[in-house]
Amino acid sequence: MTQVTRKELLPGVHLTAVRTNKFKTSMLGLQLLTPIAKESAALNALLPSVLRRGTQNHPDMESLSAALDELYGGTVEPMVRKKGEAQCVGFVGSFLDDAYTPDGSRVLESAAALMGDLLLRPAEGKGGFRTDYVEGERANLVDRIRAQVNDKRQYSMTRLTQEMCAGEPYGIDKLGDEASAAAITVEGLWKQYHELLRTAQIELYYCGSAQGERVEKALVEALRDLRAGERAGQGTSAPVLHAQRGSPRLVIDAMDVTQGKLTLGFRTGGATVRTGDFPALLVLNAIYGGTPTSKLFLNVREKLSLCYFASSLLEKFTGLLLVSSGIEFDKFDEAKAEILAQLDACRKGEVEDWELEGGRRSVVSNLYTSMDAQSPLEEYWLGQAVAGLTETPEELAERVERVTKEQIVEAAGHLELDTVYFLKGREEN
Amino acid sequence: MVTKEYGRIGEKLFHAVLEDGLHIYVDSKPDYAKSYAFFATNYGGMDMRFQLDGNWYDTPAGVAHFLEHKMFDTRDGNALQELSANGASPNAFTSSAITGYYFVSTEKFEENLRTLLSFVSVPYFTPESVQKEQGIIGQEIRMIEDDPSWRVFMGLLEALYEHHPIRVSVAGSIESIAEITDQTLHACHRAFYNPGNMVLTVAGNVDPEMVVRLAREILPAEGRRDIPRDYGKGEGNKAARSEISIAMEVSTPIFQLGWKADPAPEGEERLRRQLIGELACEALFGASTPLYADLYAKGLVNSSFGGGYEAYPGCAFLAAGGESRDPWAVREAIQTEILRVDQEGIAPDLWERLKKAAYGNRVRSLNSFETICVELAQGHFAGCEYFRFPEVFDGIQKTDVEACIRDWMKSERSALSVIKPKEGNV
């Protein structure tokens, strides 16, 4: 079946290895973890795409693509993520598992070597990196930051967290800000690259049919040129939890849109992935706005026809619950009132058995299905690494099975509204 | 019940046909916690004109999608709720050609399958429930109208096709859905939601005999109805317009460049053309081509760029697009490359690598139960056996792909759709 092991391969370099036969692919992950900070966020965010442009062995994208095609259409994606206050930059590679290559050829060792090359042996130019690679990807990064405005639903959530967590590390976007990105120089990026290699915690990941020893050997070989650095002994620290700042703020933006986006941000009062009430928080989120049978869906959408979508999601590292809905501009007061009323219902214990069980089953089901696909599984284990936890999805599911209504009501009681953000249309002249 | 093993891709498939005409496929996945069931009808946004019991019906745009929304209502409540309460994650989608209802669940599969089969076969709508849905679907239409990636793709279809219903939005418009009544919905359900026009595909650690038994128990005994559809008079080979563009509040231009291919026949040829079309896109501007590297280095495309081939009853096209500061320059570069490949052919070493990668990618996509179930269902409606793709790959030559490029990717068959930023935005 499935076995999960976690091992420190080198000081500050850990490998989480999941051994299973059920996928057609093997996944390899290589992430550098560092506290997110305004001065370095954009630089770190730029690194994976610049590294991805070429290595000493494969100096351009055409050559890299050819190498990946030879590995039966392998992919290596540059990744920039934020888990709580940890910025995670690196690569995730997906390759045909050796069990399915038409001629039985081995892919794992070549794939690991390629990823090691991407991290440690970039194509070089005068200032360290190739100037054209840095300039090209810098422009892409600036575009990407600007493009956040295109998906209005996502954008309104980004604006909410920006406003709610202004001045906190979590308020910094995983890509950094546009001005910092535009100001990046080749020399500055090269310097940050070496600094990150020297100090970041490194999280390695494997999931596929290969034996543990073979995987460790392949990765150690791929990272043989990695210097020890100062990453050893740096534990993953829990983020400082920021409390409510007085009464809730309202922030309004106007853009050329046909549908308004109403978002609300709540603090969980200290409940996070590390605290004992985490399972209760997960079930509360499902009941409140996490499923098509949730209070938000059934009331704000189905009963009142106020919107096409109304949902909630949990930010489990820093303890936030975020509500998002798309409404007609003139329905702001009505929708906001109903969204808050439904949370009040949770606080008062107005949760029927079918709601509680439905929420619980949904959370348990999501945990089990996360083990049935490569990407969510990799995402889960990276999150656990950031939080310093080793609990498996099955073990967390066990805890969710034991959550009581009282615990859910208590978790709801700790939720406090911090910020409301509304994106509406421009007034007609 | 027939069992077939596909050794090259490690799959084992059960297939049964019921008396009422329903085809059932069960893909065995013993190592997984989840199971996926997909129940689909061969009825989508483009099936606006059809014949039932000797009469031709003309329905407004958006009926298939409206019907999809309303199908979840049952006499006892709502099937979406029922499935969610049982820990299943249900959803549905309507495309131009099919409507599918599905759930993923890790427990109580039999109970959930029973719910799925029941709510899809038994319609329940009232004038009030239809009216209420207008508001919700109205919001959905507004949401997609704000979505530049949806708008740019619709623009491409409007430019390529003069009157084929592929160019009509599946959700319809606020005006067209206002014309939909409960009678319209009943008629369309009767026409298209009959077992002979549907397919059930399942992937998971599931007993195929149980699936067959349940389907037999729940679905109506009456057999297949032949539902002729009318997609209008034949389209010519040329694009209706060569270019279309609108302005929206976006940070950078977004484009889709497309070519009208010949309509694909049913049967294994449909699958063959799908694979050939994708190889054509990979050979011209895929990630391993000199053209892509050049466009990327010039900042004319970024990682959002991609392309592919799509086939529907009566029409097929190739398309490529993404974000670009100068879509017209991208079009010119691609057209130049097409002419070059027409003259010189595809480089042999590129061809070998592409075939390996395309094969690997198809095998990889079998990680997704959704892909398995949807491809098996669409393959069934198109008359082909999806899991035979390794054998179909074996038969594809470089000359086949070169012919696709030469015959279909001509500039008179091509259209460019662009979404530009509003003045004063950038």
Coordinates of C-alpha atoms in Angstrom, one line a residue, chain B residues 4-417:
Chain B
K4 CA -10.8 -6.1 -21.2
E5 CA -7.2 -5.6 -20.0
Y6 CA -5.1 -2.9 -21.5
G7 CA -1.6 -4.0 -20.4
R8 CA 0.4 -1.1 -21.9
I9 CA -1.4 1.4 -19.7
G10 CA -2.2 -0.9 -16.7
E11 CA -6.0 -0.6 -16.9
K12 CA -8.8 -3.2 -16.6
L13 CA -12.2 -2.2 -18.0
F14 CA -15.6 -3.8 -17.6
H15 CA -18.3 -3.0 -20.2
A16 CA -22.0 -3.9 -20.2
V17 CA -25.0 -2.8 -22.4
L18 CA -28.4 -2.8 -20.8
E19 CA -31.7 -3.7 -22.5
D20 CA -32.7 0.0 -22.5
G21 CA -29.6 0.9 -24.5
L22 CA -27.4 2.3 -21.7
H23 CA -23.7 1.5 -22.0
I24 CA -21.8 1.1 -18.7
Y25 CA -18.0 1.2 -18.3
V26 CA -16.3 0.4 -15.0
D27 CA -12.5 1.0 -14.7
S28 CA -11.1 -1.0 -11.9
K29 CA -8.8 0.9 -9.4
P30 CA -8.2 -1.3 -6.3
D31 CA -5.6 0.9 -4.6
Y32 CA -7.7 4.0 -4.3
A33 CA -9.9 5.4 -1.5
K34 CA -12.0 7.4 -3.9
S35 CA -14.4 6.4 -6.7
Y36 CA -15.7 8.6 -9.5
A37 CA -19.0 8.1 -11.3
F38 CA -19.9 10.1 -14.4
F39 CA -23.4 9.9 -15.9
A40 CA -23.7 11.8 -19.2
T41 CA -26.1 12.6 -21.9
N42 CA -25.2 13.2 -25.5
Y43 CA -26.9 16.7 -25.3
G44 CA -25.1 20.0 -25.1
G45 CA -25.3 23.7 -25.8
M46 CA -25.2 23.2 -29.6
D47 CA -28.2 20.9 -29.7
M48 CA -30.8 23.7 -29.9
R49 CA -32.7 22.3 -32.9
F50 CA -33.8 18.6 -32.7
Q51 CA -36.6 16.3 -33.8
L52 CA -38.8 14.4 -31.3
D53 CA -41.7 12.2 -32.2
G54 CA -41.7 13.6 -35.7
N55 CA -41.7 17.3 -34.7
W56 CA -38.8 19.7 -35.0
Y57 CA -38.1 21.9 -32.0
D58 CA -36.2 25.2 -31.9
T59 CA -35.1 26.0 -28.4
P60 CA -33.4 29.1 -27.0
A61 CA -29.7 29.2 -26.2
G62 CA -28.9 27.9 -22.8
V63 CA -31.4 25.1 -22.3
A64 CA -29.0 22.3 -21.8
H65 CA -27.1 24.3 -19.2
F66 CA -30.4 25.4 -17.5
L67 CA -31.5 21.9 -17.4
E68 CA -28.3 20.8 -15.8
H69 CA -28.9 23.3 -13.0
K70 CA -32.4 22.2 -12.4
M71 CA -31.7 18.4 -12.5
F72 CA -30.5 18.5 -9.0
D73 CA -34.0 19.4 -7.7
T74 CA -36.0 16.3 -6.7
R75 CA -39.4 15.9 -5.2
D76 CA -37.8 15.3 -1.8
G77 CA -35.3 18.2 -1.9
N78 CA -32.0 18.6 -3.7
A79 CA -29.7 15.9 -4.9
L80 CA -26.6 18.1 -4.5
Q81 CA -27.4 18.3 -0.8
E82 CA -28.1 14.6 -0.6
L83 CA -24.8 13.7 -2.1
S84 CA -22.9 16.3 -0.1
A85 CA -24.5 15.1 3.1
N86 CA -23.2 11.6 2.3
G87 CA -19.6 13.0 1.9
A88 CA -19.6 12.9 -1.9
S89 CA -18.3 15.8 -3.9
P90 CA -20.9 16.3 -6.7
N91 CA -20.8 18.6 -9.6
A92 CA -21.9 18.9 -13.2
F93 CA -20.9 20.6 -16.4
T94 CA -22.5 21.4 -19.8
S95 CA -20.3 21.6 -22.9
S96 CA -21.3 22.3 -26.4
A97 CA -21.9 18.6 -27.0
I98 CA -22.6 16.8 -23.7
T99 CA -23.9 17.3 -20.2
G100 CA -22.4 15.3 -17.4
Y101 CA -23.2 14.8 -13.7
Y102 CA -20.6 13.3 -11.5
F103 CA -19.4 12.7 -7.9
V104 CA -16.3 11.7 -6.2
S105 CA -16.7 9.8 -3.0
T106 CA -14.6 7.8 -0.6
E107 CA -17.5 6.0 1.1
K108 CA -21.1 4.9 0.5
F109 CA -20.5 4.6 -3.2
E110 CA -23.5 2.5 -3.8
E111 CA -25.9 4.9 -2.1
N112 CA -24.4 7.8 -3.9
L113 CA -24.6 6.1 -7.3
R114 CA -28.3 5.4 -6.6
T115 CA -28.8 9.1 -5.9
L116 CA -26.9 10.0 -9.1
L117 CA -28.9 7.7 -11.3
S118 CA -32.2 8.7 -9.8
F119 CA -32.0 12.5 -10.0
V120 CA -30.7 12.5 -13.5
S121 CA -33.5 10.3 -14.8
V122 CA -36.4 11.8 -12.9
P123 CA -37.0 15.5 -13.8
Y124 CA -38.7 17.7 -11.3
F125 CA -39.3 21.4 -12.0
T126 CA -42.0 23.9 -11.4
P127 CA -42.6 27.4 -12.9
E128 CA -41.4 28.8 -9.5
S129 CA -38.2 26.8 -9.4
V130 CA -37.5 27.7 -13.0
Q131 CA -38.0 31.4 -12.3
K132 CA -35.6 31.3 -9.2
E133 CA -32.9 29.7 -11.3
Q134 CA -33.0 32.6 -13.8
G135 CA -31.4 34.8 -11.1
I136 CA -28.6 32.4 -10.3
I137 CA -27.8 31.6 -13.9
G138 CA -28.0 35.3 -14.7
Q139 CA -25.2 35.8 -12.2
E140 CA -23.2 33.0 -13.7
I141 CA -23.6 34.6 -17.1
R142 CA -22.3 37.9 -15.7
M143 CA -19.4 36.2 -14.1
I144 CA -18.2 34.5 -17.3
E145 CA -18.8 37.8 -19.2
D146 CA -16.2 39.3 -16.9
D147 CA -13.8 36.5 -17.6
P148 CA -11.4 37.5 -20.4
S149 CA -10.2 33.9 -21.1
W150 CA -13.8 32.9 -21.7
R151 CA -14.5 35.9 -23.9
V152 CA -11.5 35.5 -26.0
F153 CA -12.4 31.9 -26.8
M154 CA -16.0 32.7 -27.6
G155 CA -14.6 35.4 -29.9
L156 CA -12.5 32.8 -31.7
L157 CA -15.5 30.6 -32.3
E158 CA -17.6 33.5 -33.5
A159 CA -14.9 34.5 -36.0
L160 CA -14.2 30.9 -37.3
Y161 CA -17.9 29.9 -37.7
E162 CA -20.6 31.6 -39.6
H163 CA -23.6 29.8 -38.1
H164 CA -22.5 26.5 -36.6
P165 CA -24.0 26.4 -33.1
I166 CA -20.6 25.8 -31.6
R167 CA -20.3 29.6 -31.7
V168 CA -23.2 30.1 -29.3
S169 CA -22.5 30.4 -25.6
V170 CA -23.5 27.2 -23.7
A171 CA -25.0 29.3 -20.9
G172 CA -27.0 31.4 -23.3
S173 CA -27.6 35.1 -22.6
I174 CA -29.8 36.9 -20.0
E175 CA -32.3 37.4 -22.9
S176 CA -32.3 33.9 -24.2
I177 CA -32.8 32.2 -20.8
A178 CA -35.7 34.5 -20.1
E179 CA -37.6 32.5 -22.7
I180 CA -37.1 29.1 -21.0
T181 CA -40.1 27.6 -19.4
D182 CA -40.7 24.4 -17.5
Q183 CA -42.3 22.9 -20.6
T184 CA -39.2 23.5 -22.6
L185 CA -37.1 21.7 -20.0
H186 CA -39.5 18.8 -19.9
A187 CA -39.4 18.4 -23.6
C188 CA -35.6 18.5 -23.8
H189 CA -35.3 16.1 -20.9
R190 CA -37.7 13.6 -22.6
A191 CA -35.8 13.9 -25.8
F192 CA -32.2 13.6 -24.6
Y193 CA -32.2 12.0 -21.1
N194 CA -33.1 8.6 -22.3
P195 CA -30.7 5.7 -21.5
G196 CA -30.0 5.0 -25.2
N197 CA -28.6 8.6 -25.5
M198 CA -26.5 8.3 -22.3
V199 CA -23.5 6.6 -20.8
L200 CA -22.4 5.7 -17.3
T201 CA -18.6 5.6 -16.6
V202 CA -17.1 4.7 -13.3
A203 CA -13.5 4.5 -12.0
G204 CA -12.6 3.2 -8.5
N205 CA -12.5 0.2 -6.2
V206 CA -16.0 -0.7 -7.3
D207 CA -17.9 -3.9 -8.1
P208 CA -19.0 -3.8 -11.7
E209 CA -21.9 -6.2 -11.1
M210 CA -23.3 -3.9 -8.5
V211 CA -23.2 -0.9 -10.9
V212 CA -25.1 -2.9 -13.5
R213 CA -27.7 -4.1 -11.1
L214 CA -28.4 -0.6 -9.8
A215 CA -28.7 0.9 -13.2
R216 CA -31.1 -1.8 -14.3
E217 CA -33.1 -1.3 -11.1
I218 CA -33.4 2.5 -11.3
L219 CA -33.4 3.6 -14.9
P220 CA -36.5 3.6 -17.0
A221 CA -37.1 0.5 -19.0
E222 CA -38.0 2.3 -22.2
G223 CA -35.3 2.1 -24.7
R224 CA -33.3 4.5 -26.9
R225 CA -34.9 7.3 -28.8
D226 CA -33.3 8.4 -31.9
I227 CA -32.9 12.2 -31.7
P228 CA -31.9 13.8 -35.0
R229 CA -30.2 17.2 -34.5
D230 CA -29.9 20.0 -37.0
Y231 CA -26.7 22.1 -36.8
G232 CA -27.6 24.3 -39.7
K233 CA -26.5 24.3 -43.3
G234 CA -22.9 23.2 -43.9
E235 CA -20.1 25.6 -43.1
G236 CA -17.5 26.3 -45.7
N237 CA -13.8 25.7 -45.0
K238 CA -12.8 29.3 -44.6
A239 CA -13.0 31.3 -41.4
A240 CA -16.1 33.6 -41.3
R241 CA -13.9 36.5 -40.3
S242 CA -10.1 36.7 -40.0
E243 CA -10.0 38.9 -36.8
I244 CA -12.2 40.0 -33.9
S245 CA -11.2 42.1 -30.9
I246 CA -12.8 43.8 -27.9
A247 CA -11.5 45.8 -25.0
M248 CA -11.8 44.7 -21.4
E249 CA -10.2 45.7 -18.1
V250 CA -7.1 43.4 -18.4
S251 CA -3.5 44.2 -17.7
T252 CA -2.1 42.7 -20.9
P253 CA -3.7 41.5 -24.2
I254 CA -5.0 37.9 -24.3
F255 CA -5.5 36.1 -27.6
Q256 CA -6.6 32.9 -29.3
L257 CA -5.5 32.0 -32.8
G258 CA -7.5 29.2 -34.4
W259 CA -7.9 27.2 -37.6
K260 CA -11.0 25.5 -39.0
A261 CA -10.2 21.8 -39.5
D262 CA -12.4 19.5 -41.5
P263 CA -15.2 17.9 -39.4
A264 CA -14.0 14.6 -38.0
P265 CA -15.9 11.4 -38.6
E266 CA -17.1 9.1 -35.8
G267 CA -15.1 6.0 -34.9
E268 CA -11.4 5.5 -34.2
E269 CA -10.6 8.1 -36.8
R270 CA -11.9 10.8 -34.3
L271 CA -9.3 9.7 -31.8
R272 CA -6.6 9.5 -34.4
R273 CA -7.3 13.1 -35.5
Q274 CA -7.3 14.2 -31.9
L275 CA -3.8 12.8 -31.5
I276 CA -2.6 14.1 -34.8
G277 CA -4.0 17.6 -34.1
E278 CA -2.2 17.8 -30.8
L279 CA 1.1 16.6 -32.4
A280 CA 0.7 19.3 -35.0
C281 CA 0.4 22.0 -32.3
E282 CA 3.4 20.5 -30.5
A283 CA 5.5 20.3 -33.6
L284 CA 4.8 24.0 -34.6
F285 CA 4.8 25.9 -31.4
G286 CA 5.1 23.4 -28.5
A287 CA 7.6 24.0 -25.7
S288 CA 10.4 22.1 -27.4
T289 CA 10.3 24.1 -30.7
P290 CA 12.7 26.8 -31.8
L291 CA 9.6 29.0 -32.5
Y292 CA 8.4 28.8 -28.9
A293 CA 11.9 29.5 -27.6
D294 CA 12.2 32.5 -29.9
L295 CA 8.7 33.9 -29.0
Y296 CA 9.4 33.4 -25.3
A297 CA 12.8 35.1 -25.5
K298 CA 11.3 38.1 -27.3
G299 CA 8.7 38.3 -24.6
L300 CA 5.9 37.7 -27.1
V301 CA 4.5 34.7 -25.2
N302 CA 4.9 33.4 -21.6
S303 CA 4.1 30.2 -19.8
S304 CA 0.4 30.8 -20.3
F305 CA 0.8 29.9 -24.0
G306 CA -0.7 26.6 -25.2
G307 CA -2.7 25.0 -27.9
G308 CA -4.6 22.0 -29.0
Y309 CA -7.3 20.4 -31.2
E310 CA -11.0 20.0 -30.5
A311 CA -13.7 18.0 -32.3
Y312 CA -17.4 18.2 -32.0
P313 CA -20.2 16.8 -34.1
G314 CA -20.0 18.7 -37.4
C315 CA -16.9 20.8 -36.6
A316 CA -13.3 20.6 -35.5
F317 CA -10.6 23.2 -34.9
L318 CA -7.1 23.8 -33.7
A319 CA -6.3 26.8 -31.4
A320 CA -3.4 28.3 -29.6
G321 CA -3.3 31.3 -27.3
G322 CA -2.4 33.0 -24.1
E323 CA -1.2 36.4 -22.9
S324 CA 0.9 38.5 -25.2
R325 CA 1.9 42.1 -25.6
D326 CA 1.6 41.7 -29.4
P327 CA -0.7 38.9 -30.6
W328 CA -0.4 40.0 -34.2
A329 CA 3.3 39.4 -34.1
V330 CA 2.7 35.9 -32.7
R331 CA 0.2 35.2 -35.5
E332 CA 2.7 36.3 -38.1
A333 CA 5.5 34.2 -36.6
I334 CA 3.3 31.1 -36.4
Q335 CA 2.1 31.5 -40.0
T336 CA 5.7 31.8 -41.2
E337 CA 6.5 28.6 -39.4
I338 CA 3.6 26.8 -40.9
L339 CA 4.8 27.8 -44.4
R340 CA 8.3 26.6 -43.5
V341 CA 7.1 23.2 -42.3
D342 CA 5.0 22.9 -45.4
Q343 CA 8.2 23.3 -47.4
E344 CA 10.7 21.4 -45.2
G345 CA 8.7 19.1 -43.1
I346 CA 9.1 18.5 -39.3
A347 CA 12.7 17.8 -38.2
P348 CA 13.0 14.0 -37.6
D349 CA 14.7 14.2 -34.2
L350 CA 12.0 16.7 -33.0
W351 CA 9.3 14.2 -34.3
E352 CA 10.8 11.3 -32.3
R353 CA 10.9 13.2 -29.1
L354 CA 7.4 14.7 -29.6
K355 CA 5.9 11.2 -30.1
K356 CA 7.5 10.0 -26.9
A357 CA 6.3 13.0 -24.9
A358 CA 2.8 12.9 -26.3
Y359 CA 2.5 9.2 -25.4
G360 CA 3.9 9.8 -22.0
N361 CA 1.4 12.7 -21.4
R362 CA -1.6 10.5 -22.4
V363 CA -0.5 7.8 -20.0
R364 CA 0.1 10.4 -17.2
S365 CA -3.4 11.8 -17.7
L366 CA -4.8 8.4 -16.6
N367 CA -3.9 9.5 -13.0
S368 CA -7.1 11.5 -13.1
F369 CA -10.3 9.6 -12.7
E370 CA -12.1 12.5 -14.1
T371 CA -10.0 12.2 -17.3
I372 CA -10.7 8.5 -17.5
C373 CA -14.4 8.8 -17.0
V374 CA -14.9 11.8 -19.3
E375 CA -12.7 10.4 -22.1
L376 CA -14.4 7.0 -21.9
A377 CA -17.8 8.8 -22.1
Q378 CA -16.8 11.1 -24.9
G379 CA -15.1 8.3 -26.8
H380 CA -18.3 6.2 -26.5
F381 CA -20.4 9.0 -27.9
A382 CA -17.9 9.5 -30.8
G383 CA -17.8 5.7 -31.4
C384 CA -14.2 5.0 -30.3
E385 CA -12.5 3.0 -27.6
Y386 CA -10.3 5.5 -25.7
F387 CA -8.0 3.0 -24.0
R388 CA -6.8 2.0 -27.5
F389 CA -4.8 5.2 -27.8
P390 CA -1.4 3.4 -27.5
E391 CA -2.3 1.4 -30.6
V392 CA -3.6 4.4 -32.4
F393 CA -0.3 6.3 -31.6
D394 CA 1.7 3.4 -33.1
G395 CA 0.0 4.0 -36.5
I396 CA 0.6 7.8 -36.7
Q397 CA 3.4 8.9 -39.1
K398 CA 5.2 12.2 -39.4
T399 CA 3.5 12.6 -42.8
D400 CA 0.1 12.5 -41.2
V401 CA 0.9 15.4 -39.0
E402 CA 2.5 17.3 -41.9
A403 CA -0.7 16.8 -43.9
C404 CA -2.8 18.2 -41.0
I405 CA -0.6 21.3 -40.9
R406 CA -0.6 21.7 -44.7
D407 CA -4.3 21.1 -45.3
W408 CA -6.0 22.7 -42.3
M409 CA -3.6 25.3 -40.9
K410 CA -3.9 27.7 -43.8
S411 CA -4.4 31.4 -43.3
E412 CA -7.8 31.5 -45.0
R413 CA -9.0 29.0 -42.5
S414 CA -7.7 31.0 -39.6
A415 CA -9.0 33.6 -37.2
L416 CA -7.5 35.7 -34.5
S417 CA -9.5 36.7 -31.4

